[in-house]
DNA sequence: ACCGTCCCTGAATCATTGG
DNA sequence: TCCAATGATTCAGGGACGG
């Protein structure tokens, strides 16, 4: 919502105390080099990351972090991104300001990247330190899939330990197993495998040290709710703000460089995301097709059609020399609407048959009335299961 | 070759200067707790990890690291194992003694482990700091396999940069690609995925904080040649020495605790190294679902179950306090077989209902005979479409 | 009598090996 | 292939203690 240009120390002072839910901070890494990168348009952006001493650098951070703490709500938290060069010094400053007992996690961002053949191991990670302002910080656990080595069916049964801490299965009065409560998945780990931005990806706008949106999305998801306020005092090319916008959070961005501000504003206007295959998984959130619809089409091996009201995809094979269109019932559509939309599309495209996937029941009494011979209505698996279970 | 019991500060002083090639050090992590673990035979080994202050702890390390540096050869290096609790303090001490410019890598040991109910992210990594004594340290690059997303062209075809510094593939006079010399692989990354020593592993000797042999082997491989000298001043249950012995390196181990020394000696006599399926075949070998099956499970929002013949997944919600298993008909299975397998699983797990997804028609005449009230058979979309179209 | 803090115990967790 | 077992870490709850 707000993008400010200038020294973040001064500008942070203008922000109200206890007003921010999440700060993501990606300060210079103390590389002692000038960071630069040229974009496709041959415009070169750069910033200075050279310091008189590490003390100088720590002081620089210290002053800003004090303001950061002030503007955070009591339920707020801060994520500070650094790399191996100075992560230990940065963490000392954080311990100093937020307190060692407010340290929550060291997040390892792990990526694969080809790099020059230096002696030693390839540097394939960066560190993100997660501190909260108080013990009562906001945290939304993300649950992930179980490892494929886990025997989930085993875990389904309740167990207890006897006095020797031996495990036995719990049995009911009939001697049958007692099943455990619903499983929700494994809480997210502190090591995140997120691909480094492919240099060719469209997402890249030509600003040094740009971070992938997925990384920021994940941070925002675990630390905020919708409409919360996200602050990035070194916003650079604005990835944090873009991710905030995508996830419906409010945002404040600050950067010293005029170019940074203008890139950020541009990006926010036309949100671009890389379509790199590696990243696809997590970006379902703002594609035209919802993930659910995509799954249905994938299951049918269908060719996906974007931006068509009547047709979502086509079956892979023609039938009687005509393609067969698929229409998925949308959330706000009655089945009749869906069928009509498909019928219209069939007529205008001069097709023969079509398929509608019914995804929810609506209240119409005479659903079958509009059914026509050239359209097959198939219920989503979930609907069939629901119907069956309701009779049990 | 040598195992010494006593205070490592005193014992380090008895070791000749510039005589050691590699030091692996796994000091207490500053957890401020007593580390203990009771083994199968109810023998409990433990050590104290409580300190008056962080300064105390740093001083303790400082004194020992000074001796460590002295005993290292000029070509030698040190690997210091720690975790998130005090890694920043430890690195400061290391910077202080070895010099910040002798810092080579921060190794992240990443593992999966049983989870818990922590607020925040699961801690699934530990840090190992790699410093060398001089710039001329010994380093043997390990090459790993290319990741599956790597474009093979990049590996096999020679490239060059044209005048605009664009990369193009080199072509011979006939316009064919010139294949490059055999590539040897990707140099080892600084993030290591090595399984955590499982509670059930035979390799476990009942000593707390025991590290997997594999982890030590990797360190020893990159930093030493055969017959070099490896020193572990906090050798605990002796994993470092075992790995050294396996790899034909000479070793010196020191520990304060008498039990540690005796376990170590025992382990060195009969070396037990876990060689599980996971280590042999990799995690991918456990992922046995086809893409089609995964799509079906995803469409149902199901929890995936690997390694079970009768059950492929569970619906996300319980019904009447029982989970509902899903079985997908396999290529070579009749529908009856699938139903029977699921029925057996339902019986043995004391479940109520189940769902079978029929993926192909088989030639059985009386499919319906085995249908039972507690199982819902749903046809795959494709089957329904096929059937419908065949009547057209 | 009441509160907050500290410590101890108990329950819950799941990735993995072993039988 | 299937079934059984295990533990580092976490939180919750209860009891002890001191103010």
PDB file of N, CA and C (backbone and C1' of nucleotides) in Angstrom, chain B residues 37 113-114 116-119 199-200 308-309 349, chain D residues 1-12:
ATOM      1  N   UNK B  37      20.374 -40.703  27.598  1.00  0.00           N
ATOM      2  CA  UNK B  37      19.591 -41.619  26.783  1.00  0.00           C
ATOM      3  C   UNK B  37      19.749 -42.986  27.415  1.00  0.00           C
ATOM      4  N   UNK B 113      12.961 -36.117  10.948  1.00  0.00           N
ATOM      5  CA  UNK B 113      12.886 -36.775  12.238  1.00  0.00           C
ATOM      6  C   UNK B 113      11.443 -36.778  12.719  1.00  0.00           C
ATOM      7  N   UNK B 114      11.112 -37.653  13.636  1.00  0.00           N
ATOM      8  CA  UNK B 114       9.788 -37.635  14.245  1.00  0.00           C
ATOM      9  C   UNK B 114       9.492 -36.216  14.703  1.00  0.00           C
ATOM     10  N   UNK B 116       7.089 -33.039  16.593  1.00  0.00           N
ATOM     11  CA  UNK B 116       6.507 -32.748  17.902  1.00  0.00           C
ATOM     12  C   UNK B 116       5.581 -31.549  17.776  1.00  0.00           C
ATOM     13  N   UNK B 117       5.089 -31.110  18.885  1.00  0.00           N
ATOM     14  CA  UNK B 117       4.042 -30.092  18.828  1.00  0.00           C
ATOM     15  C   UNK B 117       4.589 -28.682  19.036  1.00  0.00           C
ATOM     16  N   UNK B 118       5.761 -28.434  18.570  1.00  0.00           N
ATOM     17  CA  UNK B 118       6.393 -27.140  18.746  1.00  0.00           C
ATOM     18  C   UNK B 118       5.621 -26.022  18.042  1.00  0.00           C
ATOM     19  N   UNK B 119       5.569 -24.879  18.671  1.00  0.00           N
ATOM     20  CA  UNK B 119       5.062 -23.694  17.986  1.00  0.00           C
ATOM     21  C   UNK B 119       6.227 -23.110  17.206  1.00  0.00           C
ATOM     22  N   UNK B 199      15.946 -44.315  15.962  1.00  0.00           N
ATOM     23  CA  UNK B 199      15.946 -44.953  17.283  1.00  0.00           C
ATOM     24  C   UNK B 199      16.089 -46.467  17.230  1.00  0.00           C
ATOM     25  N   UNK B 200      15.682 -47.070  16.130  1.00  0.00           N
ATOM     26  CA  UNK B 200      15.731 -48.526  16.038  1.00  0.00           C
ATOM     27  C   UNK B 200      17.012 -49.041  15.385  1.00  0.00           C
ATOM     28  N   UNK B 308       1.895 -50.160   1.243  1.00  0.00           N
ATOM     29  CA  UNK B 308       0.795 -50.972   1.717  1.00  0.00           C
ATOM     30  C   UNK B 308       0.014 -51.469   0.517  1.00  0.00           C
ATOM     31  N   UNK B 309      -0.268 -52.747   0.508  1.00  0.00           N
ATOM     32  CA  UNK B 309      -0.893 -53.341  -0.674  1.00  0.00           C
ATOM     33  C   UNK B 309      -2.381 -53.031  -0.750  1.00  0.00           C
ATOM     34  N   UNK B 349      -7.410 -53.530  10.185  1.00  0.00           N
ATOM     35  CA  UNK B 349      -7.231 -52.235  10.845  1.00  0.00           C
ATOM     36  C   UNK B 349      -8.475 -51.807  11.595  1.00  0.00           C
TER      37      UNK B 349
ATOM     38  P    DT D   1       6.175 -55.097  -2.108  1.00  0.00           P
ATOM     39  O5'  DT D   1       5.298 -55.635  -0.893  1.00  0.00           O
ATOM     40  C5'  DT D   1       4.618 -56.875  -1.051  1.00  0.00           C
ATOM     41  C4'  DT D   1       4.088 -57.251   0.301  1.00  0.00           C
ATOM     42  C3'  DT D   1       3.518 -56.058   1.091  1.00  0.00           C
ATOM     43  O3'  DT D   1       2.230 -56.405   1.537  1.00  0.00           O
ATOM     44  C1'  DT D   1       5.072 -57.254   2.418  1.00  0.00           C
ATOM     45  P    DC D   2       1.307 -55.256   2.158  1.00  0.00           P
ATOM     46  O5'  DC D   2       1.427 -55.561   3.705  1.00  0.00           O
ATOM     47  C5'  DC D   2       1.132 -56.879   4.162  1.00  0.00           C
ATOM     48  C4'  DC D   2       1.699 -57.050   5.544  1.00  0.00           C
ATOM     49  C3'  DC D   2       1.223 -55.985   6.541  1.00  0.00           C
ATOM     50  O3'  DC D   2       0.563 -56.666   7.584  1.00  0.00           O
ATOM     51  C1'  DC D   2       3.560 -56.365   6.716  1.00  0.00           C
ATOM     52  P    DC D   3      -0.354 -55.853   8.551  1.00  0.00           P
ATOM     53  O5'  DC D   3       0.522 -55.859   9.865  1.00  0.00           O
ATOM     54  C5'  DC D   3       0.975 -57.114  10.376  1.00  0.00           C
ATOM     55  C4'  DC D   3       2.059 -56.863  11.382  1.00  0.00           C
ATOM     56  C3'  DC D   3       1.693 -55.837  12.464  1.00  0.00           C
ATOM     57  O3'  DC D   3       1.925 -56.471  13.701  1.00  0.00           O
ATOM     58  C1'  DC D   3       3.824 -55.378  11.557  1.00  0.00           C
ATOM     59  P    DA D   4       1.483 -55.749  15.019  1.00  0.00           P
ATOM     60  O5'  DA D   4       2.884 -55.266  15.573  1.00  0.00           O
ATOM     61  C5'  DA D   4       3.892 -56.244  15.783  1.00  0.00           C
ATOM     62  C4'  DA D   4       5.129 -55.594  16.333  1.00  0.00           C
ATOM     63  C3'  DA D   4       4.885 -54.607  17.475  1.00  0.00           C
ATOM     64  O3'  DA D   4       5.830 -54.936  18.471  1.00  0.00           O
ATOM     65  C1'  DA D   4       6.150 -53.571  15.767  1.00  0.00           C
ATOM     66  P    DA D   5       5.813 -54.329  19.909  1.00  0.00           P
ATOM     67  O5'  DA D   5       7.008 -53.299  19.819  1.00  0.00           O
ATOM     68  C5'  DA D   5       8.273 -53.807  19.418  1.00  0.00           C
ATOM     69  C4'  DA D   5       9.210 -52.655  19.194  1.00  0.00           C
ATOM     70  C3'  DA D   5       9.225 -51.609  20.311  1.00  0.00           C
ATOM     71  O3'  DA D   5      10.574 -51.450  20.657  1.00  0.00           O
ATOM     72  C1'  DA D   5       9.014 -50.569  18.201  1.00  0.00           C
ATOM     73  P    DT D   6      11.022 -51.057  22.080  1.00  0.00           P
ATOM     74  O5'  DT D   6      11.639 -49.607  21.851  1.00  0.00           O
ATOM     75  C5'  DT D   6      12.753 -49.501  20.974  1.00  0.00           C
ATOM     76  C4'  DT D   6      12.806 -48.107  20.445  1.00  0.00           C
ATOM     77  C3'  DT D   6      12.688 -47.014  21.509  1.00  0.00           C
ATOM     78  O3'  DT D   6      13.973 -46.473  21.661  1.00  0.00           O
ATOM     79  C1'  DT D   6      11.559 -46.471  19.488  1.00  0.00           C
ATOM     80  P    DG D   7      14.472 -45.884  22.981  1.00  0.00           P
ATOM     81  O5'  DG D   7      14.638 -44.356  22.577  1.00  0.00           O
ATOM     82  C5'  DG D   7      15.513 -43.980  21.527  1.00  0.00           C
ATOM     83  C4'  DG D   7      15.192 -42.552  21.155  1.00  0.00           C
ATOM     84  C3'  DG D   7      15.064 -41.614  22.362  1.00  0.00           C
ATOM     85  O3'  DG D   7      15.551 -40.340  21.964  1.00  0.00           O
ATOM     86  C1'  DG D   7      13.037 -41.645  21.172  1.00  0.00           C
ATOM     87  P    DA D   8      16.832 -39.749  22.612  1.00  0.00           P
ATOM     88  O5'  DA D   8      16.793 -38.244  22.102  1.00  0.00           O
ATOM     89  C5'  DA D   8      17.092 -37.952  20.750  1.00  0.00           C
ATOM     90  C4'  DA D   8      16.442 -36.649  20.357  1.00  0.00           C
ATOM     91  C3'  DA D   8      16.640 -35.505  21.343  1.00  0.00           C
ATOM     92  O3'  DA D   8      16.807 -34.342  20.553  1.00  0.00           O
ATOM     93  C1'  DA D   8      14.317 -36.031  21.180  1.00  0.00           C
ATOM     94  P    DT D   9      16.956 -32.939  21.224  1.00  0.00           P
ATOM     95  O5'  DT D   9      15.451 -32.434  21.321  1.00  0.00           O
ATOM     96  C5'  DT D   9      14.711 -32.250  20.130  1.00  0.00           C
ATOM     97  C4'  DT D   9      13.284 -31.961  20.478  1.00  0.00           C
ATOM     98  C3'  DT D   9      13.058 -30.815  21.467  1.00  0.00           C
ATOM     99  O3'  DT D   9      12.496 -29.755  20.740  1.00  0.00           O
ATOM    100  C1'  DT D   9      11.565 -32.615  21.822  1.00  0.00           C
ATOM    101  P    DT D  10      12.389 -28.338  21.361  1.00  0.00           P
ATOM    102  O5'  DT D  10      10.845 -28.251  21.749  1.00  0.00           O
ATOM    103  C5'  DT D  10       9.879 -28.295  20.716  1.00  0.00           C
ATOM    104  C4'  DT D  10       8.555 -28.738  21.263  1.00  0.00           C
ATOM    105  C3'  DT D  10       8.017 -27.906  22.407  1.00  0.00           C
ATOM    106  O3'  DT D  10       7.228 -26.858  21.890  1.00  0.00           O
ATOM    107  C1'  DT D  10       7.592 -30.247  22.697  1.00  0.00           C
ATOM    108  P    DC D  11       6.689 -25.732  22.841  1.00  0.00           P
ATOM    109  O5'  DC D  11       5.329 -26.344  23.403  1.00  0.00           O
ATOM    110  C5'  DC D  11       4.335 -26.836  22.490  1.00  0.00           C
ATOM    111  C4'  DC D  11       3.255 -27.542  23.296  1.00  0.00           C
ATOM    112  C3'  DC D  11       2.651 -26.681  24.409  1.00  0.00           C
ATOM    113  O3'  DC D  11       1.246 -26.859  24.419  1.00  0.00           O
ATOM    114  C1'  DC D  11       3.502 -28.695  25.317  1.00  0.00           C
ATOM    115  P    DA D  12       0.371 -25.854  25.277  1.00  0.00           P
ATOM    116  O5'  DA D  12      -0.521 -26.847  26.130  1.00  0.00           O
ATOM    117  C5'  DA D  12      -0.664 -28.218  25.728  1.00  0.00           C
ATOM    118  C4'  DA D  12      -1.117 -29.042  26.916  1.00  0.00           C
ATOM    119  C3'  DA D  12      -1.811 -28.243  28.016  1.00  0.00           C
ATOM    120  O3'  DA D  12      -2.858 -29.027  28.564  1.00  0.00           O
ATOM    121  C1'  DA D  12       0.120 -29.283  28.894  1.00  0.00           C
TER     122       DA D  12
END
